[in-house]
XYZ file of C-alpha atoms in Angstrom:
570
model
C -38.926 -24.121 12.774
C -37.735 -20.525 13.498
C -39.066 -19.007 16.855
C -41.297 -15.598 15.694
C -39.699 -14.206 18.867
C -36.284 -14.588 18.537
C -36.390 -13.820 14.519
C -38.073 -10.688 15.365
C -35.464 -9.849 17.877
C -32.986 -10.761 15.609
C -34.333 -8.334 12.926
C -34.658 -5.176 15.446
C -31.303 -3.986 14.143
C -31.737 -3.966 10.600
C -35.070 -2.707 11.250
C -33.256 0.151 12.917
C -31.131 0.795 10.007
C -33.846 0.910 7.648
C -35.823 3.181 9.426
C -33.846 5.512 10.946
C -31.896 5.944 7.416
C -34.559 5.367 4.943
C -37.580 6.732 7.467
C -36.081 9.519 8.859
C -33.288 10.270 6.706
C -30.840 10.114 9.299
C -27.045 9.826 8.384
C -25.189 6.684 9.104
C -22.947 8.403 11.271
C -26.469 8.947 13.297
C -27.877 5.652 12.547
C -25.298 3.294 12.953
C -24.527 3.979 16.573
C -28.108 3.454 17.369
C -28.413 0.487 15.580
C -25.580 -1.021 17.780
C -27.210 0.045 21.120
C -30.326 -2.207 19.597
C -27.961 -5.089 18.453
C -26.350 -4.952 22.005
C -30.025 -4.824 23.623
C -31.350 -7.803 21.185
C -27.822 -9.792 21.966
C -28.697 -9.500 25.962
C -32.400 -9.859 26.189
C -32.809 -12.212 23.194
C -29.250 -14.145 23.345
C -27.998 -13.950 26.694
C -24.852 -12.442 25.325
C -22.579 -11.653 28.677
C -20.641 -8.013 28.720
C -17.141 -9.663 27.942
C -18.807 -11.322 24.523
C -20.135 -7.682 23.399
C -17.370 -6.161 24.246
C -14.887 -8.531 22.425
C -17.464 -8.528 19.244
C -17.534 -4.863 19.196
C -13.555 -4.353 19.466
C -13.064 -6.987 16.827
C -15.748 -4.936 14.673
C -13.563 -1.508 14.820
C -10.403 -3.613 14.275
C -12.079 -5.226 11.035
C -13.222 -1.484 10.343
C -9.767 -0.148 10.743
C -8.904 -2.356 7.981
C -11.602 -0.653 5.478
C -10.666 2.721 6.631
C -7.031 2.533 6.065
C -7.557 1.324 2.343
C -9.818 4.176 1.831
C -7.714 7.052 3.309
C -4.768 5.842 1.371
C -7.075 5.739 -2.015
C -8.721 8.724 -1.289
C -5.410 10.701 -0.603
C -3.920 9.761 -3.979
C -7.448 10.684 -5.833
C -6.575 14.369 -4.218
C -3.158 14.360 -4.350
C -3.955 14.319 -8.209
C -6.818 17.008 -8.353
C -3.937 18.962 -6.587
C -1.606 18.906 -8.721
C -3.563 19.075 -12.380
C -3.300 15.173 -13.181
C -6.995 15.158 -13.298
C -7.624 17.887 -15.654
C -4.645 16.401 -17.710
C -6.529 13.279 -17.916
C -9.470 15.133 -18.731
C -8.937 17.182 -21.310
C -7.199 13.872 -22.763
C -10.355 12.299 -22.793
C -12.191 15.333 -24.531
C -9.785 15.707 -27.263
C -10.546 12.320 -29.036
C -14.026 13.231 -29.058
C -16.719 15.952 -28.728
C -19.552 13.918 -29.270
C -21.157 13.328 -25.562
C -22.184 9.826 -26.305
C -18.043 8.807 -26.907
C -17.774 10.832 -23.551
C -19.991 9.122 -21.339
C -18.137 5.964 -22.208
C -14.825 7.036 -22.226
C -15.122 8.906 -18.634
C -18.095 6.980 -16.873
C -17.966 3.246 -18.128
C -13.965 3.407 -18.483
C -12.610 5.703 -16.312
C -15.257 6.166 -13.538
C -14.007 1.969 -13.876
C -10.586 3.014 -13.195
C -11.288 5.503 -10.367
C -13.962 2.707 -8.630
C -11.275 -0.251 -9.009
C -8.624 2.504 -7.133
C -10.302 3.985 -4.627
C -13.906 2.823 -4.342
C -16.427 4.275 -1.419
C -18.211 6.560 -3.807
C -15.266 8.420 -5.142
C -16.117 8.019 -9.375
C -19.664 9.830 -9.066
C -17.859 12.929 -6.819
C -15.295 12.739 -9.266
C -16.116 11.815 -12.777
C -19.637 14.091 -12.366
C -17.800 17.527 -12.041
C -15.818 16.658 -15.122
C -18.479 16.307 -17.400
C -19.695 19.718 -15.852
C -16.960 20.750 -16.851
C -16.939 19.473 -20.319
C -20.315 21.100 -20.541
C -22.914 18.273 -19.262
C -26.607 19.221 -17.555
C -25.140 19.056 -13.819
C -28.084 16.528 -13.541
C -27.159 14.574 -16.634
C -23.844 14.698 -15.154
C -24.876 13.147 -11.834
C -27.169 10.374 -13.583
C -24.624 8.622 -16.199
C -22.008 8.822 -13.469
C -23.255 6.935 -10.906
C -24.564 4.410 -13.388
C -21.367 3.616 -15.380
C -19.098 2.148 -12.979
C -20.926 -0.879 -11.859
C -18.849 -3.783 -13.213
C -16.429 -2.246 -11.236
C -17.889 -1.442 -7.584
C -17.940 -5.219 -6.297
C -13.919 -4.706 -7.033
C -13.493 -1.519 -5.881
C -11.116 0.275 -3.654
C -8.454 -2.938 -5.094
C -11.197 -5.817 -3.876
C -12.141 -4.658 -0.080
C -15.745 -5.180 -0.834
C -14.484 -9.005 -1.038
C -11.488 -9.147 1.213
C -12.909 -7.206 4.172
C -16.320 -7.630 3.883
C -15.944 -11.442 3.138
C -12.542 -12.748 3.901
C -12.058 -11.268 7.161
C -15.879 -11.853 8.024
C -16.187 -15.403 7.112
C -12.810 -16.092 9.093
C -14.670 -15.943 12.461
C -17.468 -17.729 11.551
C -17.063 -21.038 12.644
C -20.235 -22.686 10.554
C -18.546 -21.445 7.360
C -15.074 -22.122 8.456
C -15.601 -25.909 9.401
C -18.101 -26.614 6.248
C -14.954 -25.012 4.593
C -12.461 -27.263 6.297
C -14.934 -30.390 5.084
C -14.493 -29.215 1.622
C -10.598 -28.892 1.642
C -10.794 -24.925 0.845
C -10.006 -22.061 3.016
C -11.804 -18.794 3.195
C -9.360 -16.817 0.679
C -9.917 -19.527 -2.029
C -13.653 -20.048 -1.434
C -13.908 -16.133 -1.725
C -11.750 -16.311 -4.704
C -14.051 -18.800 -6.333
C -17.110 -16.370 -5.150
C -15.451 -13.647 -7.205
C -15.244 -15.281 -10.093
C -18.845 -16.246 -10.591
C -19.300 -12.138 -9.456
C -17.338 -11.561 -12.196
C -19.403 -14.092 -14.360
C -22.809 -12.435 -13.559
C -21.496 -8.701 -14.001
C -19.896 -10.195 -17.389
C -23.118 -10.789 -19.028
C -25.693 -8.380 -17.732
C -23.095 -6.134 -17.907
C -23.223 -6.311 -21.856
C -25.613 -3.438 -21.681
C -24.446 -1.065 -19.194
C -22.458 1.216 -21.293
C -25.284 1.460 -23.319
C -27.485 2.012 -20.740
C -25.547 4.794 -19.578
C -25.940 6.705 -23.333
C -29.503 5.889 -23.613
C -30.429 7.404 -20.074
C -28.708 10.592 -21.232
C -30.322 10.685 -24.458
C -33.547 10.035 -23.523
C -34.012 12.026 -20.770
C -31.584 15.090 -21.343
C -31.438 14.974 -25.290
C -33.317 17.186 -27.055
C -35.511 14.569 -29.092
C -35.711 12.535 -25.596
C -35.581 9.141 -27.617
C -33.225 6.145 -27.418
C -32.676 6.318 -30.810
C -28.938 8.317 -30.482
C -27.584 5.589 -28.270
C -28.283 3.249 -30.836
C -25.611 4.679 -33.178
C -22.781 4.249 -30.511
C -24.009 0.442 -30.091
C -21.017 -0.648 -31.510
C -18.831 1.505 -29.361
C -20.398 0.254 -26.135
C -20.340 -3.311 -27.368
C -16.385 -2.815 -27.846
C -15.567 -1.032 -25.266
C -17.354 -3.908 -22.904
C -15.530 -6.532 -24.574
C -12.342 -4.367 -24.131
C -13.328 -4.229 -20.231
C -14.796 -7.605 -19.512
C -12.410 -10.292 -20.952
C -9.180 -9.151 -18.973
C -11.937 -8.105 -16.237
C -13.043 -12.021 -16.006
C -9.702 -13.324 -16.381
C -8.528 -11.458 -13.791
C -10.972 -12.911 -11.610
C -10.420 -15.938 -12.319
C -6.778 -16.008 -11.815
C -5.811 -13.724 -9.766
C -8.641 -13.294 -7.127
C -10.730 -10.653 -6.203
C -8.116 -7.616 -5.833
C -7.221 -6.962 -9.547
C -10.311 -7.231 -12.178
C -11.754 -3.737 -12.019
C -8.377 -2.232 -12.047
C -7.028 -4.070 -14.771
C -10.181 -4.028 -16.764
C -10.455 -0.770 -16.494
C -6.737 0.159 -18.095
C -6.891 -2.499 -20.827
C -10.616 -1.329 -21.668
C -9.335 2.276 -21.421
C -5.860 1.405 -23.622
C -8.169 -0.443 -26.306
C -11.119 1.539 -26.496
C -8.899 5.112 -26.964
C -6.775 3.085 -29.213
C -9.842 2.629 -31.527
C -10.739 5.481 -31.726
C -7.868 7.540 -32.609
C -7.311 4.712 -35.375
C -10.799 5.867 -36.166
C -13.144 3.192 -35.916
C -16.205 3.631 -34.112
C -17.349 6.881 -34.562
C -21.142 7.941 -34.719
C -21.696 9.530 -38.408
C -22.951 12.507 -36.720
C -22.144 14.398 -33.862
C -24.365 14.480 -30.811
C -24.681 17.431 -28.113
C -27.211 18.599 -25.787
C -30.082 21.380 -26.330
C -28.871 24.829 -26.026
C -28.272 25.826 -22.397
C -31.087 27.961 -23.098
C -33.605 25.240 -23.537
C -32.544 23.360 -20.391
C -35.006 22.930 -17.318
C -34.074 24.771 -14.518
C -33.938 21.595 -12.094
C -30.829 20.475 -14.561
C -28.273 23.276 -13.403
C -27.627 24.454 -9.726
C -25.166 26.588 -8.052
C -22.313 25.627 -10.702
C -22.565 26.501 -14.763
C -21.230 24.071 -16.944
C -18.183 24.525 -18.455
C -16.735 25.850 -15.351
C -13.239 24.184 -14.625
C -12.344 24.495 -10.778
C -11.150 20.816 -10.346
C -7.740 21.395 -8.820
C -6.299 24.196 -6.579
C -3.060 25.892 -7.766
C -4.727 26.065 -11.479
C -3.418 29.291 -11.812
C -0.044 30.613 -11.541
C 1.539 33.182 -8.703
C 1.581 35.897 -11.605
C -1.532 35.466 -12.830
C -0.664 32.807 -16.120
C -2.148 29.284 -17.119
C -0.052 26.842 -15.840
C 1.299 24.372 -17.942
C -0.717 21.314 -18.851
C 0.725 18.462 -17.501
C 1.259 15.701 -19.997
C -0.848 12.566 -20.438
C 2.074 9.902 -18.934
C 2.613 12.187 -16.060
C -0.395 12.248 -15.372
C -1.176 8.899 -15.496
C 1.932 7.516 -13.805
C 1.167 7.327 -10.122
C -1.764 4.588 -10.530
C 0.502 2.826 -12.448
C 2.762 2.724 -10.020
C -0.422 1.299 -7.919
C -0.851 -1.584 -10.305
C 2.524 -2.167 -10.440
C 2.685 -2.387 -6.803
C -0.199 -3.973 -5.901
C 0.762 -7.068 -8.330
C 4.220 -7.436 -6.860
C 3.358 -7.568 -3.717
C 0.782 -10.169 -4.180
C 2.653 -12.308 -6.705
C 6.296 -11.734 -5.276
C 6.262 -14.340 -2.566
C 9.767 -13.260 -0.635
C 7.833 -9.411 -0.344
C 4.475 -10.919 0.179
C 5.815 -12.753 3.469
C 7.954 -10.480 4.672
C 5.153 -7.644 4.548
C 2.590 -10.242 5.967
C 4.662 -10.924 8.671
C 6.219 -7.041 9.695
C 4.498 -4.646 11.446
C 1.247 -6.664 12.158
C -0.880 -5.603 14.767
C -2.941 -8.316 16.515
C -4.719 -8.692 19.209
C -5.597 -12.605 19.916
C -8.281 -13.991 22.471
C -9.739 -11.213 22.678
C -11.144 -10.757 26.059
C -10.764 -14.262 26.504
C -13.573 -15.589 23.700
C -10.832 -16.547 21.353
C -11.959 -14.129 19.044
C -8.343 -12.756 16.805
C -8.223 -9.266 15.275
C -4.662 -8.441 13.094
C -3.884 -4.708 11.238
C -1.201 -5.742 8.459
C 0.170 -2.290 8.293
C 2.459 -2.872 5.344
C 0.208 -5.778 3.070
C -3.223 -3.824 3.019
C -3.428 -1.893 -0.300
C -3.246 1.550 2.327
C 0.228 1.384 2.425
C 0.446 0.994 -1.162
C -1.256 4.373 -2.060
C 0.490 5.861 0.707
C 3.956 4.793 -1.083
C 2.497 6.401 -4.584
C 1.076 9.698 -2.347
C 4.368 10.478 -1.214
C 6.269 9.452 -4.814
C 3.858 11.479 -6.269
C 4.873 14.443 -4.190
C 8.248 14.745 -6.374
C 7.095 13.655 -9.701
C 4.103 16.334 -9.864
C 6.850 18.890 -7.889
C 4.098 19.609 -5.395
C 4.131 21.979 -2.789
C 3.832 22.173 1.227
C 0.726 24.197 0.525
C -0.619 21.639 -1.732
C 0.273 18.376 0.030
C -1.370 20.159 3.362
C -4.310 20.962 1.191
C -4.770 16.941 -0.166
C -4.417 16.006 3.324
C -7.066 18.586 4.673
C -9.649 17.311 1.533
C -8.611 13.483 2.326
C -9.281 14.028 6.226
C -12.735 15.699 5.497
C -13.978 13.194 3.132
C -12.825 10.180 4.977
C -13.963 11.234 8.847
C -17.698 10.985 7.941
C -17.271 7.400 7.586
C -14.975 6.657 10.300
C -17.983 6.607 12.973
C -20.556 5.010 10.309
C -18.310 2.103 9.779
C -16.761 1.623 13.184
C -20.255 0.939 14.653
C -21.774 -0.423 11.140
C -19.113 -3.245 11.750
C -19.052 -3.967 15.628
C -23.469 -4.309 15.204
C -22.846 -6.510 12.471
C -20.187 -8.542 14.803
C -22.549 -8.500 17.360
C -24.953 -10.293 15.256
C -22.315 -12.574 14.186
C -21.064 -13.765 17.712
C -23.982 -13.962 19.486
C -24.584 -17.724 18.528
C -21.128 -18.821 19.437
C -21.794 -16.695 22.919
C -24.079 -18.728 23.548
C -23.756 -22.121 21.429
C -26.745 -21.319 19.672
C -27.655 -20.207 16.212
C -26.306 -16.822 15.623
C -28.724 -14.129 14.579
C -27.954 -14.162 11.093
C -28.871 -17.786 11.313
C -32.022 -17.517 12.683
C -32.858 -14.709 9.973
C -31.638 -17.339 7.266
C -33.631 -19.726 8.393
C -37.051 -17.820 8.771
C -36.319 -16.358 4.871
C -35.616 -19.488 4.082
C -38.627 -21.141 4.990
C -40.772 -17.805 3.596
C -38.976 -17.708 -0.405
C -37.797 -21.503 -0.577
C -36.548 -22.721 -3.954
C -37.331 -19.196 -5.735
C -35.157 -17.198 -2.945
C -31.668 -17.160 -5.439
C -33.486 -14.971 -7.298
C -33.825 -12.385 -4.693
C -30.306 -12.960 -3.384
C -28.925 -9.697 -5.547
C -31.780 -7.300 -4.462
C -31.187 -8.030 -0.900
C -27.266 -7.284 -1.543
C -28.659 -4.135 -3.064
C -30.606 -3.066 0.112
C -27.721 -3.456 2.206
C -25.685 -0.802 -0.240
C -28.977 1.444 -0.626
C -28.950 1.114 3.704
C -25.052 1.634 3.772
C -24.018 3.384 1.139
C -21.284 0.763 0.413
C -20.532 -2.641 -1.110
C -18.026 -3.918 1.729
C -20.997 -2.723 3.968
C -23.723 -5.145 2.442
C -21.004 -7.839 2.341
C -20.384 -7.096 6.044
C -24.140 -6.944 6.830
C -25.654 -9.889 4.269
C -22.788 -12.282 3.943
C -23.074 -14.797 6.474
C -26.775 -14.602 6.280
C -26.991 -15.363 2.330
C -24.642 -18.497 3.268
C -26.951 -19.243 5.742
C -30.645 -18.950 3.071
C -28.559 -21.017 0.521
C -27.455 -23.410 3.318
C -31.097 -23.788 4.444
C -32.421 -24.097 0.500
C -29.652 -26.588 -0.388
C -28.540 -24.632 -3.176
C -24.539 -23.198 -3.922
C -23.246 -20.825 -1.329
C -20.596 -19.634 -3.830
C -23.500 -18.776 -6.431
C -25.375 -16.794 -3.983
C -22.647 -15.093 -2.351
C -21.509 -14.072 -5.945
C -24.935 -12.433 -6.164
C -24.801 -11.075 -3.124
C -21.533 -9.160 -4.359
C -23.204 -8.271 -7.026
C -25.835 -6.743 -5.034
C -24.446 -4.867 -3.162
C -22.526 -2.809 -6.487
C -26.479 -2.626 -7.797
C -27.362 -1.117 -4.094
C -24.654 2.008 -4.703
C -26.788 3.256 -7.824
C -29.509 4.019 -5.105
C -28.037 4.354 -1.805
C -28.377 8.095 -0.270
C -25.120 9.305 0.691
C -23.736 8.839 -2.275
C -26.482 10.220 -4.424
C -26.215 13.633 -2.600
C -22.415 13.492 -2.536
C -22.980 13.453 -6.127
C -25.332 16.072 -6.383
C -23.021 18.462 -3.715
C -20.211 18.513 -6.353
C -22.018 19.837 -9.473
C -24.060 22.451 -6.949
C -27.620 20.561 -7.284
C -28.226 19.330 -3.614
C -32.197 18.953 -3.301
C -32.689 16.471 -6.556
C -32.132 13.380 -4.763
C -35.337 12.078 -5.426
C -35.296 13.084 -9.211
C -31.777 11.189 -9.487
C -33.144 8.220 -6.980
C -36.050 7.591 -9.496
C -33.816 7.832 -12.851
C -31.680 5.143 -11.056
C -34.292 2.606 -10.362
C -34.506 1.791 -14.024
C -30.655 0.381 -14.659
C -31.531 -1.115 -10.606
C -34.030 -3.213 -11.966
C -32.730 -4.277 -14.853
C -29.481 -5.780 -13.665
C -31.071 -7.086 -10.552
C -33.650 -9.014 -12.395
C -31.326 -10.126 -15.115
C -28.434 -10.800 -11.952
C -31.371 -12.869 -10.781
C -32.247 -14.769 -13.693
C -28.768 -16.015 -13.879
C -28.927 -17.011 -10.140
C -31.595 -19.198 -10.835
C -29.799 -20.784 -13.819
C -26.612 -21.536 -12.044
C -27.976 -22.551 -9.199
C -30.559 -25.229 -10.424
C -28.931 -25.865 -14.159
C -25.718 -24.775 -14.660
C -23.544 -25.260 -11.450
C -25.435 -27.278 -8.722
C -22.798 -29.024 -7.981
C -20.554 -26.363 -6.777
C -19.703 -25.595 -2.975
């Protein structure tokens, strides 16, 4: 029987979180901090934790945090590098020239592409980007906002090349010793268990997925079409049928095969290759072109500070005398993040590379303060150094300029330092949380919380299991964040219930992608981009309705592969 005191203690800094971010609206660079001062405070009075134990937990939280930041830098510095130098409008206008209808466009650039730019670079980065190009194509800036944050959702629990799932499970679960030994029992180490977690991830995002394109036409027609009525969408069925299968077949192979690092990325190009493919051999067009209401008709709430049809996307758009500059061609354009997948597979599949960049330039720091706790910074293996490689490639194929590459730098530095301090501290609390049991040779925090849900939900908790993965992102802003913050505790509810811990930790995943259709920051970096700051609780309530469908349906599966389907599984 869990102890009220110690599970309320235990909760203080989630509590924390919740209310300083969702209460107050404070920014996780605010709220995080604070929420380690509590999680220090509840791991002293509540666990006895000693100085040297919350000091070690903390400086193995920034090094795990290091980890997430330098994959992020390194994909957000390629996403600018290419806004720089024109691939994005390239790309763009690409997109726009197969069709004008803006039901083929919210497929094409939110399901498939907003895919592509999730799977790259993750953290947010598809809305920011894939919203100001529909502006630009002539979208509502509010339309804009709402289809792009919805589209990309198969892709998020794979995102920035599977750092939701490598750093947020892998390097989590590797110093938790209850998970590590039940591991060692079953003959599996953490990188194949997580493996296995991915691909029933995968599995659930497969088939509730089947809708989301969809989804994503009908919210624009219905609320932003001038008829307001499903009833458009319903003549692009086919096209967001296809262009699902096109995504999720090499999406769940990947997963299943390859691990967590590849699916959204290569889902993303095949769905992108097929889908475009179709189309220009002409299958799948509506029989009638759709568009919005004149401009005229709009509500004001639907455009801000930036008109559509304005294209600003990339500096240097014009030349020194005054001229166009050249569009730059479709494979050009495209050619730096395939020189990411190219990498990223040979260095995972290439064993001679894979061991010599494994075993060069690591950083580690072992026993850390004496508490045997082991922190490492692969310098060379994380997928940083990979879009660093393509950054500076991409410096001579695009002919870039100093003025340029300072000016990607400059954007890359501003968007990244926000979350240096949120995820430094979001990490070392949740660390903190983590060690406190093995401080002390008692159950951690995270168990004691298991344990006291468990015995509240019981049987019926799998069900649940994606909507608490979904807080976390809607707290965090991030899917490696609810991984971080919910992992070891939804191993712990399923270990308490007796059901799979790779079924619920596959929910959890996918929980924490539902969370990012909600989750604050990212709504109003959204809105900042197409000039409509102040609608976040217009956009916030348009999201809840794809939120609840695929965490219900995410839960409903749950249930079945839990109890029916796979009980037998780890």
């Amino acid at each position: 029987m869990v102890n009220a005191t110690d599970a309320l203690i235990a909760l203080l800094p989630l509590i924390t979180i919740a209310y300083l971010m969702v209460g107050r609206y404070w920014p996780a660079t605010r709220a995080m901090p604070v929420a380690w001062v509590v999680a220090i405070g509840a791991g002293v009075l509540g666990w006895g934790m000693t100085p040297q134990w919350i000091i070690a937990s903390t400086i193995n939280g920034f090094i795990t945090a290091s980890n997430i930041l330098y994959i992020v830098f390194g994909a957000i510095l390629l996403l600018y590098t290419l806004k720089q130098t024109g691939a994005f409008d390239a790309i763009n206008n690409g997109f726009a020239s197969i069709s004008e209808d803006r039901r083929v466009q919210v497929v094409l650039l939110v399901f498939l592409m907003g895919s592509f730019i999730e799977a790259a670079a993750g953290f947010g980065t598809p809305a920011a980007i894939v919203g100001p190009l529909l502006v630009g194509l002539g979208f509502p800036p509010l339309a804009a906002v709402v289809v792009a944050l919805t589209g990309n959702l198969m892709a998020i629990t794979f995102g920035a090349v599977g750092t939701p799932l490598i750093i947020g499970m892998i390097d989590i679960f590797d110093d938790v010793p209850v998970i590590t030994n039940a591991l060692d029992a079953q003959g599996m180490g953490v990188e194949q268990w997580v493996s296995e977690i991915a691909v029933f991830a995968a599995m659930n995002h497969v088939v509730v997925g089947i809708l989301l394109p969809f989804i994503g036409v009908a919210m624009m027609t219905r609320f932003f079409g001038e008829e307001r009525s499903i009833r458009p969408a319903l003549a692009v069925l086919p096209l967001t049928l296809f262009a699902w299968a096109s995504f999720s077949v090499p999406y769940f192979l990947t997963a299943y095969f390859l691990g967590p690092v590849f699916p959204g990325l290569v889902g993303a190009m095949v769905g992108l290759l097929l889908t475009v493919s179709a189309l220009k051999a002409g299958f799948f067009h509506p029989d009638e072109e759709w568009d919005f209401a004149p401009q005229t008709e709009w509500p004001d709430h639907w455009v801000g500070d930036i008109q559509p049809g304005e294209t600003s996307q990339r500096g240097g758009a014009v030349a020194a005398d005054g001229g166009a500059v050249q569009q730059m061609s479709l494979w050009k354009a495209w050619t730096p993040y395939v020189l990411v997948a190219a990498l990223l597979v040979v260095t995972r599949v290439f064993d001679p590379l894979t061991s010599f960049l494994t075993s060069n330039l690591v950083f580690e720091y072992a026993d850390i303060w004496g508490t045997g706790l082991t922190g490492d910074f692969q310098l060379l293996y994380l997928p940083g150094a990979v879009f660093l490689v393509v950054h500076l490639a991409t410096i001579g194929l695009h002919d870039m300029d100093a003025k340029q590459v300072k000016a990607t730098w400059a954007e890359t530095v501003e968007k990244v330092t926000p979350a240096v301090i949120a995820l430094l501290f979001a990490v070392a609390t949740v660390q903190i949380m983590l060690q406190s049991g093995n401080a002390t040779g008692t159950d951690s925090m995270l168990i004691v919380l298991s344990e006291g849900m468990a015995g509240i939900a019981g049987g019926v908790y799998p069900f649940f299991a994606a909507f608490v993965g979904a807080f976390g992102a809607f707290l965090a802003g991030s899917n490696t964040v609810s991984d971080i913050l919910f992992g070891t505790f939804q191993y712990g509810v399923a270990d308490q219930i007796g059901t799979p811990k790779t079924v619920m930790l596959g929910a959890q995943a996918v929980g924490g992608a539902i969370g990012n259709l909600i989750a604050v920051h990212n709504v109003v970096a959204a809105l900042a981009v197409v000039g409509l700051v102040g609608e976040e609780g217009r956009v916030i309530r348009l999201e809840l309705i794809p939120l609840l469908y695929y965490g219900t349906a995410t839960g409903v599966l749950t249930l079945l592969f839990s109890y029916v389907l796979f009980p037998g599984v780890f």
